[in-house]
PDB file of C-alpha atoms and ligand atoms in Angstrom:
ATOM      1  CA  MET A   1      84.629 110.137 114.795  1.00 47.00           C
ATOM      2  CA  ASN A   2      84.521 113.757 113.654  1.00 55.00           C
ATOM      3  CA  ASN A   3      80.892 114.179 112.581  1.00 53.00           C
ATOM      4  CA  ALA A   4      81.288 117.678 111.167  1.00 57.00           C
ATOM      5  CA  LYS A   5      84.126 116.502 108.971  1.00 58.00           C
ATOM      6  CA  LEU A   6      82.213 113.388 107.960  1.00 53.00           C
ATOM      7  CA  ILE A   7      79.209 115.421 106.880  1.00 53.00           C
ATOM      8  CA  GLU A   8      81.406 117.972 105.133  1.00 58.00           C
ATOM      9  CA  GLU A   9      83.001 115.194 103.118  1.00 55.00           C
ATOM     10  CA  LEU A  10      79.786 113.616 101.903  1.00 54.00           C
ATOM     11  CA  PRO A  11      79.341 111.055 100.505  1.00 41.00           C
ATOM     12  CA  LYS A  12      82.258 109.451 102.368  1.00 50.00           C
ATOM     13  CA  GLY A  13      80.403 108.621 105.558  1.00 60.00           C
ATOM     14  CA  ALA A  14      76.861 109.308 104.431  1.00 72.00           C
ATOM     15  CA  ILE A  15      75.358 109.033 100.972  1.00 78.00           C
ATOM     16  CA  VAL A  16      72.855 111.478  99.575  1.00 78.00           C
ATOM     17  CA  GLN A  17      69.723 109.709  98.389  1.00 81.00           C
ATOM     18  CA  ARG A  18      67.853 110.296  95.167  1.00 76.00           C
ATOM     19  CA  GLY A  19      66.090 113.647  95.130  1.00 74.00           C
ATOM     20  CA  GLY A  20      68.503 115.164  97.685  1.00 73.00           C
ATOM     21  CA  GLY A  21      67.791 116.352 101.213  1.00 79.00           C
ATOM     22  CA  VAL A  22      68.031 112.952 102.864  1.00 87.00           C
ATOM     23  CA  TYR A  23      70.999 110.691 103.442  1.00 88.00           C
ATOM     24  CA  SER A  24      71.800 107.105 104.215  1.00 89.00           C
ATOM     25  CA  ILE A  25      74.486 105.572 106.405  1.00 87.00           C
ATOM     26  CA  THR A  26      75.891 102.075 106.028  1.00 85.00           C
ATOM     27  CA  PRO A  27      77.413 101.060 109.364  1.00 83.00           C
ATOM     28  CA  ARG A  28      80.409  98.793 109.431  1.00 79.00           C
ATOM     29  CA  MET A  29      79.328  95.153 109.589  1.00 81.00           C
ATOM     30  CA  PRO A  30      82.464  93.045 109.179  1.00 81.00           C
ATOM     31  CA  LEU A  31      81.749  90.022 106.989  1.00 83.00           C
ATOM     32  CA  GLY A  32      77.995  90.479 107.327  1.00 84.00           C
ATOM     33  CA  GLN A  33      78.033  89.905 111.084  1.00 84.00           C
ATOM     34  CA  ILE A  34      76.267  92.082 113.635  1.00 87.00           C
ATOM     35  CA  THR A  35      75.837  91.736 117.398  1.00 89.00           C
ATOM     36  CA  PRO A  36      72.505  92.092 119.239  1.00 92.00           C
ATOM     37  CA  ASP A  37      73.769  95.357 120.805  1.00 90.00           C
ATOM     38  CA  GLN A  38      74.657  96.796 117.404  1.00 88.00           C
ATOM     39  CA  LEU A  39      71.248  95.784 116.069  1.00 91.00           C
ATOM     40  CA  ASN A  40      69.606  97.487 119.059  1.00 92.00           C
ATOM     41  CA  SER A  41      71.581 100.691 118.411  1.00 90.00           C
ATOM     42  CA  ILE A  42      70.461 100.784 114.796  1.00 91.00           C
ATOM     43  CA  ASN A  43      66.876 100.016 115.712  1.00 93.00           C
ATOM     44  CA  SER A  44      66.789 102.690 118.389  1.00 93.00           C
ATOM     45  CA  VAL A  45      67.997 105.481 116.066  1.00 92.00           C
ATOM     46  CA  VAL A  46      65.499 104.454 113.400  1.00 94.00           C
ATOM     47  CA  GLN A  47      62.681 104.639 115.952  1.00 95.00           C
ATOM     48  CA  GLU A  48      63.855 107.734 117.812  1.00 95.00           C
ATOM     49  CA  PHE A  49      64.447 109.818 114.697  1.00 94.00           C
ATOM     50  CA  ASN A  50      61.455 108.352 112.893  1.00 94.00           C
ATOM     51  CA  LEU A  51      63.598 107.335 109.913  1.00 93.00           C
ATOM     52  CA  SER A  52      62.131 105.592 106.911  1.00 89.00           C
ATOM     53  CA  GLY A  53      63.868 102.289 107.660  1.00 87.00           C
ATOM     54  CA  VAL A  54      66.750  99.932 107.064  1.00 92.00           C
ATOM     55  CA  ARG A  55      67.642  98.009 103.944  1.00 90.00           C
ATOM     56  CA  VAL A  56      69.838  94.926 103.597  1.00 89.00           C
ATOM     57  CA  THR A  57      72.360  95.648 100.842  1.00 84.00           C
ATOM     58  CA  ALA A  58      73.798  93.193  98.326  1.00 78.00           C
ATOM     59  CA  GLY A  59      77.115  93.487 100.178  1.00 77.00           C
ATOM     60  CA  GLN A  60      75.775  91.991 103.438  1.00 80.00           C
ATOM     61  CA  ARG A  61      75.318  95.311 105.212  1.00 83.00           C
ATOM     62  CA  LEU A  62      72.456  97.277 106.724  1.00 87.00           C
ATOM     63  CA  LYS A  63      71.768 100.686 105.252  1.00 89.00           C
ATOM     64  CA  ILE A  64      69.952 103.199 107.451  1.00 91.00           C
ATOM     65  CA  GLN A  65      67.876 105.298 105.097  1.00 90.00           C
ATOM     66  CA  GLY A  66      65.960 108.564 104.979  1.00 91.00           C
ATOM     67  CA  ILE A  67      68.098 110.619 107.381  1.00 91.00           C
ATOM     68  CA  PRO A  68      67.431 114.366 107.012  1.00 90.00           C
ATOM     69  CA  LYS A  69      70.629 116.443 106.875  1.00 85.00           C
ATOM     70  CA  ASP A  70      69.753 118.326 110.064  1.00 87.00           C
ATOM     71  CA  THR A  71      69.580 115.074 112.044  1.00 89.00           C
ATOM     72  CA  LEU A  72      72.581 113.380 110.437  1.00 86.00           C
ATOM     73  CA  SER A  73      74.994 114.545 113.097  1.00 85.00           C
ATOM     74  CA  ALA A  74      72.685 113.463 115.957  1.00 89.00           C
ATOM     75  CA  VAL A  75      72.127 110.064 114.352  1.00 89.00           C
ATOM     76  CA  LEU A  76      75.869 109.527 113.963  1.00 85.00           C
ATOM     77  CA  ASP A  77      76.476 110.662 117.539  1.00 85.00           C
ATOM     78  CA  GLN A  78      73.933 108.229 118.877  1.00 86.00           C
ATOM     79  CA  LEU A  79      75.246 105.339 116.791  1.00 84.00           C
ATOM     80  CA  GLY A  80      78.802 105.999 117.981  1.00 77.00           C
ATOM     81  CA  PRO A  81      81.302 103.411 116.707  1.00 74.00           C
ATOM     82  CA  VAL A  82      78.399 101.363 115.287  1.00 70.00           C
ATOM     83  CA  GLY A  83      77.892 104.089 112.665  1.00 65.00           C
ATOM     84  CA  GLU A  84      81.432 104.029 111.362  1.00 71.00           C
ATOM     85  CA  SER A  85      81.676 103.013 107.759  1.00 68.00           C
ATOM     86  CA  CYS A  86      84.296 100.704 106.345  1.00 70.00           C
ATOM     87  CA  LYS A  87      86.690 101.820 103.611  1.00 74.00           C
ATOM     88  CA  TYR A  88      86.909  98.512 101.760  1.00 83.00           C
ATOM     89  CA  TYR A  89      84.437  95.950 103.043  1.00 82.00           C
ATOM     90  CA  VAL A  90      84.815  92.239 102.444  1.00 90.00           C
ATOM     91  CA  GLN A  91      81.920  89.957 101.589  1.00 92.00           C
ATOM     92  CA  ALA A  92      82.433  86.452 102.961  1.00 94.00           C
ATOM     93  CA  CYS A  93      80.433  83.257 103.261  1.00 94.00           C
ATOM     94  CA  PRO A  94      80.443  81.097 106.447  1.00 93.00           C
ATOM     95  CA  GLY A  95      82.938  78.584 104.990  1.00 96.00           C
ATOM     96  CA  THR A  96      84.110  75.931 107.444  1.00 96.00           C
ATOM     97  CA  THR A  97      82.602  77.813 110.408  1.00 93.00           C
ATOM     98  CA  ALA A  98      79.087  76.706 109.480  1.00 92.00           C
ATOM     99  CA  CYS A  99      78.746  75.366 105.948  1.00 96.00           C
ATOM    100  CA  ARG A 100      79.022  71.624 105.330  1.00 95.00           C
ATOM    101  CA  LEU A 101      80.609  72.265 101.918  1.00 96.00           C
ATOM    102  CA  GLY A 102      83.278  74.635 103.242  1.00 96.00           C
ATOM    103  CA  MET A 103      86.885  73.801 102.384  1.00 97.00           C
ATOM    104  CA  GLN A 104      88.510  76.856 104.008  1.00 97.00           C
ATOM    105  CA  ASP A 105      87.703  79.274 106.840  1.00 97.00           C
ATOM    106  CA  SER A 106      86.476  82.163 104.715  1.00 97.00           C
ATOM    107  CA  MET A 107      85.270  84.150 107.742  1.00 95.00           C
ATOM    108  CA  ALA A 108      88.648  84.192 109.488  1.00 96.00           C
ATOM    109  CA  PHE A 109      90.447  84.905 106.255  1.00 96.00           C
ATOM    110  CA  GLY A 110      87.935  87.604 105.299  1.00 95.00           C
ATOM    111  CA  ALA A 111      88.555  89.385 108.617  1.00 93.00           C
ATOM    112  CA  LYS A 112      92.322  89.421 108.010  1.00 95.00           C
ATOM    113  CA  LEU A 113      91.766  90.583 104.458  1.00 95.00           C
ATOM    114  CA  GLU A 114      89.545  93.472 105.566  1.00 90.00           C
ATOM    115  CA  ASP A 115      92.262  94.695 107.960  1.00 90.00           C
ATOM    116  CA  PHE A 116      94.849  94.352 105.226  1.00 93.00           C
ATOM    117  CA  LEU A 117      92.780  96.229 102.620  1.00 93.00           C
ATOM    118  CA  ASN A 118      91.931  99.086 104.938  1.00 85.00           C
ATOM    119  CA  GLY A 119      95.598 100.035 104.952  1.00 86.00           C
ATOM    120  CA  TYR A 120      95.313 100.888 101.268  1.00 88.00           C
ATOM    121  CA  SER A 121      94.305 104.047  99.489  1.00 88.00           C
ATOM    122  CA  LEU A 122      93.030 102.891  96.118  1.00 91.00           C
ATOM    123  CA  PRO A 123      91.872 104.869  93.050  1.00 89.00           C
ATOM    124  CA  THR A 124      88.220 104.006  93.705  1.00 91.00           C
ATOM    125  CA  LYS A 125      86.016 101.525  95.527  1.00 90.00           C
ATOM    126  CA  LEU A 126      87.051  97.888  95.762  1.00 94.00           C
ATOM    127  CA  LYS A 127      84.720  94.955  96.222  1.00 93.00           C
ATOM    128  CA  THR A 128      86.036  91.709  97.600  1.00 95.00           C
ATOM    129  CA  GLY A 129      84.478  88.277  97.935  1.00 96.00           C
ATOM    130  CA  VAL A 130      85.845  85.379  99.960  1.00 97.00           C
ATOM    131  CA  ALA A 131      84.186  82.008  99.391  1.00 97.00           C
ATOM    132  CA  GLY A 132      84.867  78.878 101.411  1.00 97.00           C
ATOM    133  CA  CYS A 133      84.486  76.587  98.398  1.00 98.00           C
ATOM    134  CA  SER A 134      84.065  76.626  94.638  1.00 97.00           C
ATOM    135  CA  MET A 135      80.294  77.212  94.909  1.00 97.00           C
ATOM    136  CA  CYS A 136      81.347  80.876  95.232  1.00 96.00           C
ATOM    137  CA  CYS A 137      78.408  82.089  97.333  1.00 94.00           C
ATOM    138  CA  SER A 138      80.386  85.295  97.957  1.00 93.00           C
ATOM    139  CA  GLU A 139      80.459  86.001  94.222  1.00 94.00           C
ATOM    140  CA  SER A 140      84.261  85.943  94.188  1.00 97.00           C
ATOM    141  CA  LEU A 141      84.454  85.750  90.391  1.00 97.00           C
ATOM    142  CA  VAL A 142      82.601  89.035  89.901  1.00 97.00           C
ATOM    143  CA  ARG A 143      84.534  91.009  92.498  1.00 96.00           C
ATOM    144  CA  ASP A 144      87.627  93.208  92.138  1.00 97.00           C
ATOM    145  CA  VAL A 145      89.474  90.762  94.380  1.00 97.00           C
ATOM    146  CA  GLY A 146      88.067  87.272  94.783  1.00 98.00           C
ATOM    147  CA  LEU A 147      89.228  84.338  96.893  1.00 98.00           C
ATOM    148  CA  ILE A 148      87.936  80.808  96.573  1.00 98.00           C
ATOM    149  CA  GLY A 149      88.818  78.190  99.179  1.00 98.00           C
ATOM    150  CA  LYS A 150      89.778  74.757  97.880  1.00 97.00           C
ATOM    151  CA  LYS A 151      91.216  71.612  99.462  1.00 96.00           C
ATOM    152  CA  ASN A 152      94.847  72.617  98.844  1.00 97.00           C
ATOM    153  CA  GLY A 153      94.613  76.346  99.462  1.00 98.00           C
ATOM    154  CA  TRP A 154      93.176  79.471  97.877  1.00 98.00           C
ATOM    155  CA  THR A 155      92.402  80.507  94.319  1.00 98.00           C
ATOM    156  CA  VAL A 156      93.096  84.210  93.778  1.00 98.00           C
ATOM    157  CA  ALA A 157      90.966  86.087  91.228  1.00 98.00           C
ATOM    158  CA  PHE A 158      91.356  89.694  90.128  1.00 98.00           C
ATOM    159  CA  GLY A 159      89.444  92.185  87.993  1.00 98.00           C
ATOM    160  CA  GLY A 160      85.890  90.873  88.210  1.00 97.00           C
ATOM    161  CA  ASN A 161      82.777  93.000  88.156  1.00 96.00           C
ATOM    162  CA  ALA A 162      79.015  92.495  88.376  1.00 94.00           C
ATOM    163  CA  GLY A 163      76.465  95.145  87.440  1.00 85.00           C
ATOM    164  CA  LYS A 164      76.025  96.686  84.002  1.00 88.00           C
ATOM    165  CA  HIS A 165      79.312  95.535  82.482  1.00 90.00           C
ATOM    166  CA  VAL A 166      79.778  92.048  83.871  1.00 96.00           C
ATOM    167  CA  ARG A 167      83.329  90.741  83.773  1.00 97.00           C
ATOM    168  CA  GLU A 168      84.513  87.412  85.075  1.00 98.00           C
ATOM    169  CA  ALA A 169      87.704  87.840  87.075  1.00 98.00           C
ATOM    170  CA  ASP A 170      91.004  86.430  85.832  1.00 98.00           C
ATOM    171  CA  ILE A 171      92.643  83.768  87.946  1.00 98.00           C
ATOM    172  CA  LEU A 172      96.042  84.892  89.183  1.00 98.00           C
ATOM    173  CA  ALA A 173      96.945  81.803  91.199  1.00 97.00           C
ATOM    174  CA  GLU A 174      95.555  78.523  92.528  1.00 97.00           C
ATOM    175  CA  ASP A 175      96.264  76.347  95.580  1.00 97.00           C
ATOM    176  CA  VAL A 176      98.203  79.069  97.367  1.00 97.00           C
ATOM    177  CA  SER A 177      98.706  79.573 101.092  1.00 97.00           C
ATOM    178  CA  GLU A 178      97.204  82.460 103.040  1.00 96.00           C
ATOM    179  CA  GLU A 179     100.592  84.143 103.219  1.00 97.00           C
ATOM    180  CA  LYS A 180     101.049  83.859  99.463  1.00 97.00           C
ATOM    181  CA  VAL A 181      97.538  85.253  98.857  1.00 98.00           C
ATOM    182  CA  PHE A 182      98.477  88.481 100.653  1.00 97.00           C
ATOM    183  CA  GLU A 183     101.707  88.717  98.691  1.00 97.00           C
ATOM    184  CA  ILE A 184      99.843  88.323  95.370  1.00 98.00           C
ATOM    185  CA  ILE A 185      97.053  90.742  96.259  1.00 97.00           C
ATOM    186  CA  SER A 186      99.526  93.281  97.528  1.00 97.00           C
ATOM    187  CA  LYS A 187     101.511  93.267  94.279  1.00 97.00           C
ATOM    188  CA  ALA A 188      98.370  93.322  92.120  1.00 98.00           C
ATOM    189  CA  LEU A 189      96.906  96.256  94.066  1.00 97.00           C
ATOM    190  CA  ASP A 190     100.188  98.171  94.024  1.00 96.00           C
ATOM    191  CA  PHE A 191     100.331  97.799  90.241  1.00 97.00           C
ATOM    192  CA  TYR A 192      96.674  98.806  89.961  1.00 97.00           C
ATOM    193  CA  SER A 193      97.129 101.853  92.246  1.00 96.00           C
ATOM    194  CA  GLU A 194     100.176 103.058  90.362  1.00 96.00           C
ATOM    195  CA  ASN A 195      98.667 102.680  86.888  1.00 97.00           C
ATOM    196  CA  ALA A 196      94.892 103.051  87.116  1.00 96.00           C
ATOM    197  CA  LYS A 197      93.081 106.179  85.987  1.00 95.00           C
ATOM    198  CA  ILE A 198      91.004 108.057  88.557  1.00 90.00           C
ATOM    199  CA  LYS A 199      87.855 106.079  89.416  1.00 91.00           C
ATOM    200  CA  GLU A 200      88.899 103.201  87.166  1.00 96.00           C
ATOM    201  CA  ARG A 201      87.701  99.937  88.712  1.00 95.00           C
ATOM    202  CA  THR A 202      89.903  96.853  88.406  1.00 97.00           C
ATOM    203  CA  ALA A 203      87.692  95.279  85.708  1.00 97.00           C
ATOM    204  CA  ARG A 204      88.124  98.203  83.319  1.00 97.00           C
ATOM    205  CA  PHE A 205      91.781  98.487  84.325  1.00 97.00           C
ATOM    206  CA  VAL A 206      92.527  94.832  83.498  1.00 98.00           C
ATOM    207  CA  LYS A 207      90.605  95.150  80.231  1.00 97.00           C
ATOM    208  CA  ARG A 208      92.733  98.183  79.309  1.00 97.00           C
ATOM    209  CA  VAL A 209      96.214  96.990  80.336  1.00 98.00           C
ATOM    210  CA  GLY A 210      95.690  93.241  79.867  1.00 97.00           C
ATOM    211  CA  ILE A 211      95.900  90.501  82.491  1.00 97.00           C
ATOM    212  CA  ASP A 212      99.411  89.583  81.322  1.00 97.00           C
ATOM    213  CA  ALA A 213     100.632  92.992  82.497  1.00 97.00           C
ATOM    214  CA  VAL A 214      99.109  92.322  85.928  1.00 97.00           C
ATOM    215  CA  LYS A 215     100.675  88.850  86.092  1.00 97.00           C
ATOM    216  CA  LYS A 216     104.024  90.291  85.089  1.00 97.00           C
ATOM    217  CA  ALA A 217     103.804  92.827  87.904  1.00 97.00           C
ATOM    218  CA  VAL A 218     102.874  90.097  90.375  1.00 97.00           C
ATOM    219  CA  PHE A 219     105.031  87.165  89.278  1.00 96.00           C
ATOM    220  CA  GLY A 220     107.724  88.794  87.149  1.00 92.00           C
ATOM    221  CA  SER A 221     106.313  87.163  84.000  1.00 75.00           C
ATOM    222  CA  ALA A 222     102.933  86.618  82.351  1.00 68.00           C
ATOM    223  CA  GLN A 223     103.091  82.962  83.504  1.00 62.00           C
ATOM    224  CA  LYS A 224     101.836  82.098  86.992  1.00 58.00           C
TER     225      LYS A 224
HETATM  226  S1  SF4 B   1      80.764  79.142  98.990  1.00 91.36           S
HETATM  227 FE1  SF4 B   1      80.808  77.032  99.678  1.00 91.36          FE
HETATM  228  S2  SF4 B   1      81.431  77.170 101.816  1.00 91.36           S
HETATM  229 FE2  SF4 B   1      80.667  79.183 101.215  1.00 91.36          FE
HETATM  230  S3  SF4 B   1      78.495  79.170 101.777  1.00 91.36           S
HETATM  231 FE3  SF4 B   1      78.682  78.619  99.602  1.00 91.36          FE
HETATM  232  S4  SF4 B   1      78.652  76.389  99.627  1.00 91.36           S
HETATM  233 FE4  SF4 B   1      79.183  77.052 101.708  1.00 91.36          FE
END
């Protein structure tokens, strides 16, 4: 990791906090999981640099807060790979690995999806939720890309958003295989990347171009 470059390109690796002068870092925590060693690394930098603390974010990550700019480089150095941020993180529930209601392995699928998404360069941030059943604990219907595990496969949702302008995602396909999910997402994201305005999230994009245009790009017609 090139710390000088990371700091120069703020807020890519570190985010300036309200009021300026201090920064936060959100280390990569794939699918909300963290090992004891990673936890120890985070704890030790917080204690050693007397930082204000750590916050659990809505996206299942730990945010190290209150880092003065002059210690940012040292903090990142000490964290090493633990401090690396993730371009497009995936939020996933335990699914069949631990939940009695799980219909699909949302953790395993979420890990593959994160690898897949990190090969993209999209117009702006992308939030993704993978749920192991229709209870949607990973908020798949209010995410840019949402997956819901069901008995016969996956439901693929696109264009959802939480926050100020809530938008329920449109369903692109139901009961599809893992392989088909990647094909659908790939086509939807290619269409989005090629046609979205700068910083336009998928929810506003779908509202502007219409979901039929997205379906046509994915399936060749507005019908699934
Ligand atoms: S979405 Fe379903 S499988 Fe996932 S944690 Fe919630 S109830 Fe369990």
